[in-house]
């Protein structure tokens, strides 16, 4: 009798616990069950189609130039990645109308985008950055980082810095990186004393190596900083019109 009563109380407590879950709790549990124990580490592709490429849209937002030297610059940036993962999709009507959720990045497959210059990647070390998963299967990942990019001084005393991002192990046949709608954003750029941004561009590059027949894709960024010129009033002035950059 006592055992039966204890079992009934346990079942009642479990039922209350499930009913008391928030829509976000239920959605997170549902998605993690779909991923399974190992599914989160594999590329998000259809079963039986191992040759399918994951389309990755890649952007870079420049926040500030932390240091600028003759041959290099350290930049605080946001690396912005957008892709689709069919495993992270759901019907919002079944989860209280929720159309998006933030999930720990260490539980999901994340594109292995890295700078191509050794020793120049300092990711955010405070805590793992979460990804935003949408019911449509769209995934958004914005990673704060500090990059160290190679730089050259141009003849007109401007500085040209060139960070490069791309997958470290996947070829373009497995991870197809393309430019986002805002590939090199400087809207949030914090001005650097004595310098101003003359140009910020990005281009997609396919590279073939002797070892392999498939292309490897990188996104090459170009940041040109102009040295401000002082006028008669002592205020900084930009480069005179008509003076060309020397890339």
mmCIF file of N, CA and C in Angstrom, residues 98-179:
data_model
loop_
_atom_site.group_PDB
_atom_site.id
_atom_site.type_symbol
_atom_site.label_atom_id
_atom_site.label_comp_id
_atom_site.label_asym_id
_atom_site.label_seq_id
_atom_site.Cartn_x
_atom_site.Cartn_y
_atom_site.Cartn_z
ATOM 1 N N UNK A 98 6.531 30.423 -30.283
ATOM 2 C CA UNK A 98 7.964 30.734 -30.336
ATOM 3 C C UNK A 98 8.512 30.460 -31.739
ATOM 4 N N UNK A 99 9.155 31.460 -32.311
ATOM 5 C CA UNK A 99 9.740 31.296 -33.649
ATOM 6 C C UNK A 99 11.253 31.308 -33.630
ATOM 7 N N UNK A 100 11.849 31.535 -32.452
ATOM 8 C CA UNK A 100 13.302 31.479 -32.340
ATOM 9 C C UNK A 100 13.693 31.134 -30.921
ATOM 10 N N UNK A 101 14.924 30.615 -30.780
ATOM 11 C CA UNK A 101 15.429 30.232 -29.474
ATOM 12 C C UNK A 101 16.948 30.331 -29.486
ATOM 13 N N UNK A 102 17.544 30.686 -28.359
ATOM 14 C CA UNK A 102 19.000 30.739 -28.220
ATOM 15 C C UNK A 102 19.485 29.439 -27.606
ATOM 16 N N UNK A 103 20.466 28.802 -28.253
ATOM 17 C CA UNK A 103 20.974 27.513 -27.804
ATOM 18 C C UNK A 103 22.488 27.575 -27.617
ATOM 19 N N UNK A 104 23.047 26.798 -26.684
ATOM 20 C CA UNK A 104 24.502 26.788 -26.483
ATOM 21 C C UNK A 104 25.228 26.312 -27.736
ATOM 22 N N UNK A 105 26.226 27.044 -28.159
ATOM 23 C CA UNK A 105 26.940 26.706 -29.393
ATOM 24 C C UNK A 105 27.721 25.408 -29.280
ATOM 25 N N UNK A 106 28.088 25.012 -28.049
ATOM 26 C CA UNK A 106 28.880 23.782 -27.904
ATOM 27 C C UNK A 106 28.032 22.522 -28.068
ATOM 28 N N UNK A 107 26.710 22.675 -28.205
ATOM 29 C CA UNK A 107 25.846 21.517 -28.418
ATOM 30 C C UNK A 107 25.482 21.326 -29.886
ATOM 31 N N UNK A 108 25.923 22.248 -30.747
ATOM 32 C CA UNK A 108 25.513 22.235 -32.145
ATOM 33 C C UNK A 108 26.708 22.155 -33.072
ATOM 34 N N UNK A 109 26.441 21.820 -34.337
ATOM 35 C CA UNK A 109 27.471 21.946 -35.362
ATOM 36 C C UNK A 109 27.633 23.420 -35.693
ATOM 37 N N UNK A 110 28.893 23.887 -35.650
ATOM 38 C CA UNK A 110 29.223 25.276 -35.946
ATOM 39 C C UNK A 110 30.277 25.284 -37.041
ATOM 40 N N UNK A 111 30.160 26.136 -38.066
ATOM 41 C CA UNK A 111 31.202 26.215 -39.094
ATOM 42 C C UNK A 111 32.555 26.554 -38.470
ATOM 43 N N UNK A 112 33.599 25.861 -38.918
ATOM 44 C CA UNK A 112 34.942 26.062 -38.343
ATOM 45 C C UNK A 112 35.654 27.225 -39.037
ATOM 46 N N UNK A 113 35.036 28.377 -39.032
ATOM 47 C CA UNK A 113 35.618 29.570 -39.669
ATOM 48 C C UNK A 113 36.728 30.115 -38.780
ATOM 49 N N UNK A 114 37.885 30.322 -39.389
ATOM 50 C CA UNK A 114 39.050 30.829 -38.664
ATOM 51 C C UNK A 114 39.814 31.808 -39.557
ATOM 52 N N UNK A 115 40.606 32.699 -38.953
ATOM 53 C CA UNK A 115 41.518 33.520 -39.744
ATOM 54 C C UNK A 115 42.594 32.637 -40.355
ATOM 55 N N UNK A 116 43.109 33.017 -41.511
ATOM 56 C CA UNK A 116 44.104 32.200 -42.200
ATOM 57 C C UNK A 116 45.536 32.512 -41.790
ATOM 58 N N UNK A 117 45.752 33.549 -41.020
ATOM 59 C CA UNK A 117 47.112 33.875 -40.579
ATOM 60 C C UNK A 117 47.310 33.312 -39.184
ATOM 61 N N UNK A 118 48.308 32.468 -39.030
ATOM 62 C CA UNK A 118 48.509 31.724 -37.784
ATOM 63 C C UNK A 118 48.701 32.669 -36.603
ATOM 64 N N UNK A 119 48.101 32.291 -35.493
ATOM 65 C CA UNK A 119 48.324 33.005 -34.242
ATOM 66 C C UNK A 119 47.640 34.346 -34.148
ATOM 67 N N UNK A 120 46.592 34.575 -34.955
ATOM 68 C CA UNK A 120 45.984 35.897 -34.917
ATOM 69 C C UNK A 120 44.508 35.866 -34.552
ATOM 70 N N UNK A 121 44.093 34.801 -33.869
ATOM 71 C CA UNK A 121 42.671 34.658 -33.551
ATOM 72 C C UNK A 121 42.497 34.581 -32.046
ATOM 73 N N UNK A 122 41.829 35.571 -31.476
ATOM 74 C CA UNK A 122 41.585 35.585 -30.040
ATOM 75 C C UNK A 122 40.077 35.648 -29.827
ATOM 76 N N UNK A 123 39.404 34.490 -29.658
ATOM 77 C CA UNK A 123 37.951 34.514 -29.509
ATOM 78 C C UNK A 123 37.531 35.080 -28.163
ATOM 79 N N UNK A 124 36.259 35.410 -28.051
ATOM 80 C CA UNK A 124 35.710 35.865 -26.785
ATOM 81 C C UNK A 124 35.850 34.757 -25.744
ATOM 82 N N UNK A 125 36.460 35.062 -24.605
ATOM 83 C CA UNK A 125 36.754 34.037 -23.607
ATOM 84 C C UNK A 125 35.814 34.087 -22.393
ATOM 85 N N UNK A 126 34.839 34.971 -22.409
ATOM 86 C CA UNK A 126 33.983 35.127 -21.240
ATOM 87 C C UNK A 126 33.096 33.898 -21.046
ATOM 88 N N UNK A 127 32.376 33.496 -22.074
ATOM 89 C CA UNK A 127 31.497 32.332 -22.014
ATOM 90 C C UNK A 127 31.168 31.916 -23.434
ATOM 91 N N UNK A 128 30.763 30.655 -23.649
ATOM 92 C CA UNK A 128 30.399 30.230 -25.001
ATOM 93 C C UNK A 128 29.265 31.099 -25.549
ATOM 94 N N UNK A 129 29.420 31.556 -26.775
ATOM 95 C CA UNK A 129 28.403 32.388 -27.402
ATOM 96 C C UNK A 129 27.266 31.501 -27.888
ATOM 97 N N UNK A 130 26.037 31.903 -27.625
ATOM 98 C CA UNK A 130 24.887 31.122 -28.069
ATOM 99 C C UNK A 130 24.548 31.429 -29.519
ATOM 100 N N UNK A 131 23.933 30.446 -30.151
ATOM 101 C CA UNK A 131 23.423 30.640 -31.503
ATOM 102 C C UNK A 131 21.933 30.916 -31.413
ATOM 103 N N UNK A 132 21.405 31.595 -32.415
ATOM 104 C CA UNK A 132 19.963 31.823 -32.502
ATOM 105 C C UNK A 132 19.418 30.915 -33.589
ATOM 106 N N UNK A 133 18.550 29.980 -33.204
ATOM 107 C CA UNK A 133 17.912 29.071 -34.143
ATOM 108 C C UNK A 133 16.499 29.559 -34.422
ATOM 109 N N UNK A 134 16.123 29.563 -35.705
ATOM 110 C CA UNK A 134 14.804 30.005 -36.125
ATOM 111 C C UNK A 134 13.959 28.789 -36.509
ATOM 112 N N UNK A 135 12.638 28.915 -36.366
ATOM 113 C CA UNK A 135 11.753 27.801 -36.707
ATOM 114 C C UNK A 135 11.872 27.413 -38.177
ATOM 115 N N UNK A 136 12.341 28.344 -39.008
ATOM 116 C CA UNK A 136 12.514 28.087 -40.445
ATOM 117 C C UNK A 136 13.754 27.262 -40.754
ATOM 118 N N UNK A 137 14.539 26.912 -39.731
ATOM 119 C CA UNK A 137 15.810 26.178 -39.808
ATOM 120 C C UNK A 137 17.001 27.103 -40.046
ATOM 121 N N UNK A 138 16.774 28.408 -40.108
ATOM 122 C CA UNK A 138 17.886 29.353 -40.217
ATOM 123 C C UNK A 138 18.619 29.448 -38.884
ATOM 124 N N UNK A 139 19.949 29.525 -38.956
ATOM 125 C CA UNK A 139 20.781 29.639 -37.759
ATOM 126 C C UNK A 139 21.651 30.882 -37.884
ATOM 127 N N UNK A 140 21.735 31.647 -36.802
ATOM 128 C CA UNK A 140 22.525 32.879 -36.777
ATOM 129 C C UNK A 140 23.549 32.763 -35.647
ATOM 130 N N UNK A 141 24.805 32.997 -35.986
ATOM 131 C CA UNK A 141 25.888 32.901 -34.999
ATOM 132 C C UNK A 141 26.777 34.128 -35.153
ATOM 133 N N UNK A 142 26.850 34.946 -34.104
ATOM 134 C CA UNK A 142 27.670 36.158 -34.126
ATOM 135 C C UNK A 142 28.744 35.998 -33.052
ATOM 136 N N UNK A 143 29.987 35.878 -33.494
ATOM 137 C CA UNK A 143 31.104 35.587 -32.591
ATOM 138 C C UNK A 143 31.970 36.829 -32.388
ATOM 139 N N UNK A 144 32.054 37.361 -31.162
ATOM 140 C CA UNK A 144 32.988 38.466 -30.903
ATOM 141 C C UNK A 144 34.417 37.937 -30.845
ATOM 142 N N UNK A 145 35.341 38.635 -31.478
ATOM 143 C CA UNK A 145 36.722 38.148 -31.527
ATOM 144 C C UNK A 145 37.677 39.310 -31.766
ATOM 145 N N UNK A 146 38.936 39.050 -31.510
ATOM 146 C CA UNK A 146 39.999 39.999 -31.866
ATOM 147 C C UNK A 146 40.896 39.330 -32.905
ATOM 148 N N UNK A 147 41.054 39.990 -34.044
ATOM 149 C CA UNK A 147 41.884 39.474 -35.126
ATOM 150 C C UNK A 147 43.155 40.286 -35.239
ATOM 151 N N UNK A 148 44.242 39.626 -35.590
ATOM 152 C CA UNK A 148 45.485 40.325 -35.917
ATOM 153 C C UNK A 148 45.723 40.154 -37.404
ATOM 154 N N UNK A 149 45.605 41.238 -38.156
ATOM 155 C CA UNK A 149 45.693 41.184 -39.614
ATOM 156 C C UNK A 149 47.016 41.769 -40.094
ATOM 157 N N UNK A 150 47.594 41.221 -41.174
ATOM 158 C CA UNK A 150 48.802 41.821 -41.755
ATOM 159 C C UNK A 150 48.469 43.159 -42.412
ATOM 160 N N UNK A 151 49.399 44.100 -42.324
ATOM 161 C CA UNK A 151 49.186 45.444 -42.878
ATOM 162 C C UNK A 151 50.418 45.896 -43.652
ATOM 163 N N UNK A 152 50.204 46.810 -44.577
ATOM 164 C CA UNK A 152 51.280 47.462 -45.318
ATOM 165 C C UNK A 152 50.997 48.956 -45.364
ATOM 166 N N UNK A 153 52.071 49.731 -45.368
ATOM 167 C CA UNK A 153 51.906 51.174 -45.534
ATOM 168 C C UNK A 153 51.972 51.502 -47.025
ATOM 169 N N UNK A 154 50.994 52.242 -47.509
ATOM 170 C CA UNK A 154 50.947 52.628 -48.908
ATOM 171 C C UNK A 154 51.763 53.892 -49.146
ATOM 172 N N UNK A 155 51.997 54.184 -50.431
ATOM 173 C CA UNK A 155 52.841 55.341 -50.762
ATOM 174 C C UNK A 155 52.235 56.659 -50.272
ATOM 175 N N UNK A 156 50.899 56.701 -50.200
ATOM 176 C CA UNK A 156 50.263 57.940 -49.755
ATOM 177 C C UNK A 156 50.109 58.005 -48.231
ATOM 178 N N UNK A 157 50.865 57.141 -47.521
ATOM 179 C CA UNK A 157 50.896 57.088 -46.064
ATOM 180 C C UNK A 157 49.649 56.455 -45.459
ATOM 181 N N UNK A 158 48.773 55.894 -46.296
ATOM 182 C CA UNK A 158 47.647 55.133 -45.783
ATOM 183 C C UNK A 158 48.143 53.757 -45.328
ATOM 184 N N UNK A 159 47.303 53.072 -44.557
ATOM 185 C CA UNK A 159 47.597 51.713 -44.130
ATOM 186 C C UNK A 159 46.562 50.770 -44.732
ATOM 187 N N UNK A 160 47.038 49.669 -45.290
ATOM 188 C CA UNK A 160 46.167 48.658 -45.875
ATOM 189 C C UNK A 160 46.288 47.375 -45.058
ATOM 190 N N UNK A 161 45.171 46.939 -44.454
ATOM 191 C CA UNK A 161 45.164 45.733 -43.618
ATOM 192 C C UNK A 161 44.219 44.710 -44.223
ATOM 193 N N UNK A 162 44.603 43.414 -44.155
ATOM 194 C CA UNK A 162 43.912 42.400 -44.934
ATOM 195 C C UNK A 162 43.645 41.114 -44.136
ATOM 196 N N UNK A 163 42.636 41.110 -43.267
ATOM 197 C CA UNK A 163 42.253 39.849 -42.625
ATOM 198 C C UNK A 163 41.600 38.894 -43.618
ATOM 199 N N UNK A 164 41.789 37.606 -43.387
ATOM 200 C CA UNK A 164 41.208 36.568 -44.252
ATOM 201 C C UNK A 164 40.520 35.536 -43.374
ATOM 202 N N UNK A 165 39.279 35.182 -43.721
ATOM 203 C CA UNK A 165 38.520 34.184 -42.983
ATOM 204 C C UNK A 165 38.098 33.054 -43.913
ATOM 205 N N UNK A 166 37.980 31.864 -43.353
ATOM 206 C CA UNK A 166 37.502 30.729 -44.132
ATOM 207 C C UNK A 166 37.476 29.478 -43.281
ATOM 208 N N UNK A 167 36.916 28.413 -43.830
ATOM 209 C CA UNK A 167 36.900 27.136 -43.118
ATOM 210 C C UNK A 167 38.318 26.592 -43.013
ATOM 211 N N UNK A 168 38.613 25.982 -41.883
ATOM 212 C CA UNK A 168 39.957 25.447 -41.674
ATOM 213 C C UNK A 168 40.130 24.073 -42.293
ATOM 214 N N UNK A 169 39.043 23.274 -42.385
ATOM 215 C CA UNK A 169 39.190 21.910 -42.896
ATOM 216 C C UNK A 169 38.255 21.579 -44.062
ATOM 217 N N UNK A 170 37.134 22.244 -44.183
ATOM 218 C CA UNK A 170 36.170 21.887 -45.224
ATOM 219 C C UNK A 170 36.504 22.538 -46.559
ATOM 220 N N UNK A 171 36.406 21.753 -47.615
ATOM 221 C CA UNK A 171 36.543 22.319 -48.953
ATOM 222 C C UNK A 171 35.247 23.015 -49.336
ATOM 223 N N UNK A 172 35.279 23.713 -50.462
ATOM 224 C CA UNK A 172 34.083 24.388 -50.935
ATOM 225 C C UNK A 172 32.986 23.440 -51.352
ATOM 226 N N UNK A 173 33.311 22.175 -51.553
ATOM 227 C CA UNK A 173 32.299 21.186 -51.907
ATOM 228 C C UNK A 173 31.496 20.739 -50.684
ATOM 229 N N UNK A 174 32.032 21.008 -49.486
ATOM 230 C CA UNK A 174 31.350 20.628 -48.250
ATOM 231 C C UNK A 174 30.824 21.832 -47.484
ATOM 232 N N UNK A 175 31.516 22.965 -47.587
ATOM 233 C CA UNK A 175 31.078 24.205 -46.938
ATOM 234 C C UNK A 175 31.263 25.347 -47.926
ATOM 235 N N UNK A 176 30.166 25.810 -48.480
ATOM 236 C CA UNK A 176 30.197 26.834 -49.519
ATOM 237 C C UNK A 176 30.021 28.221 -48.890
ATOM 238 N N UNK A 177 31.126 28.883 -48.615
ATOM 239 C CA UNK A 177 31.084 30.209 -47.996
ATOM 240 C C UNK A 177 30.843 31.286 -49.048
ATOM 241 N N UNK A 178 29.908 32.177 -48.763
ATOM 242 C CA UNK A 178 29.602 33.294 -49.650
ATOM 243 C C UNK A 178 29.541 34.574 -48.828
ATOM 244 N N UNK A 179 29.503 35.707 -49.524
ATOM 245 C CA UNK A 179 29.421 36.997 -48.850
ATOM 246 C C UNK A 179 28.003 37.251 -48.362
#
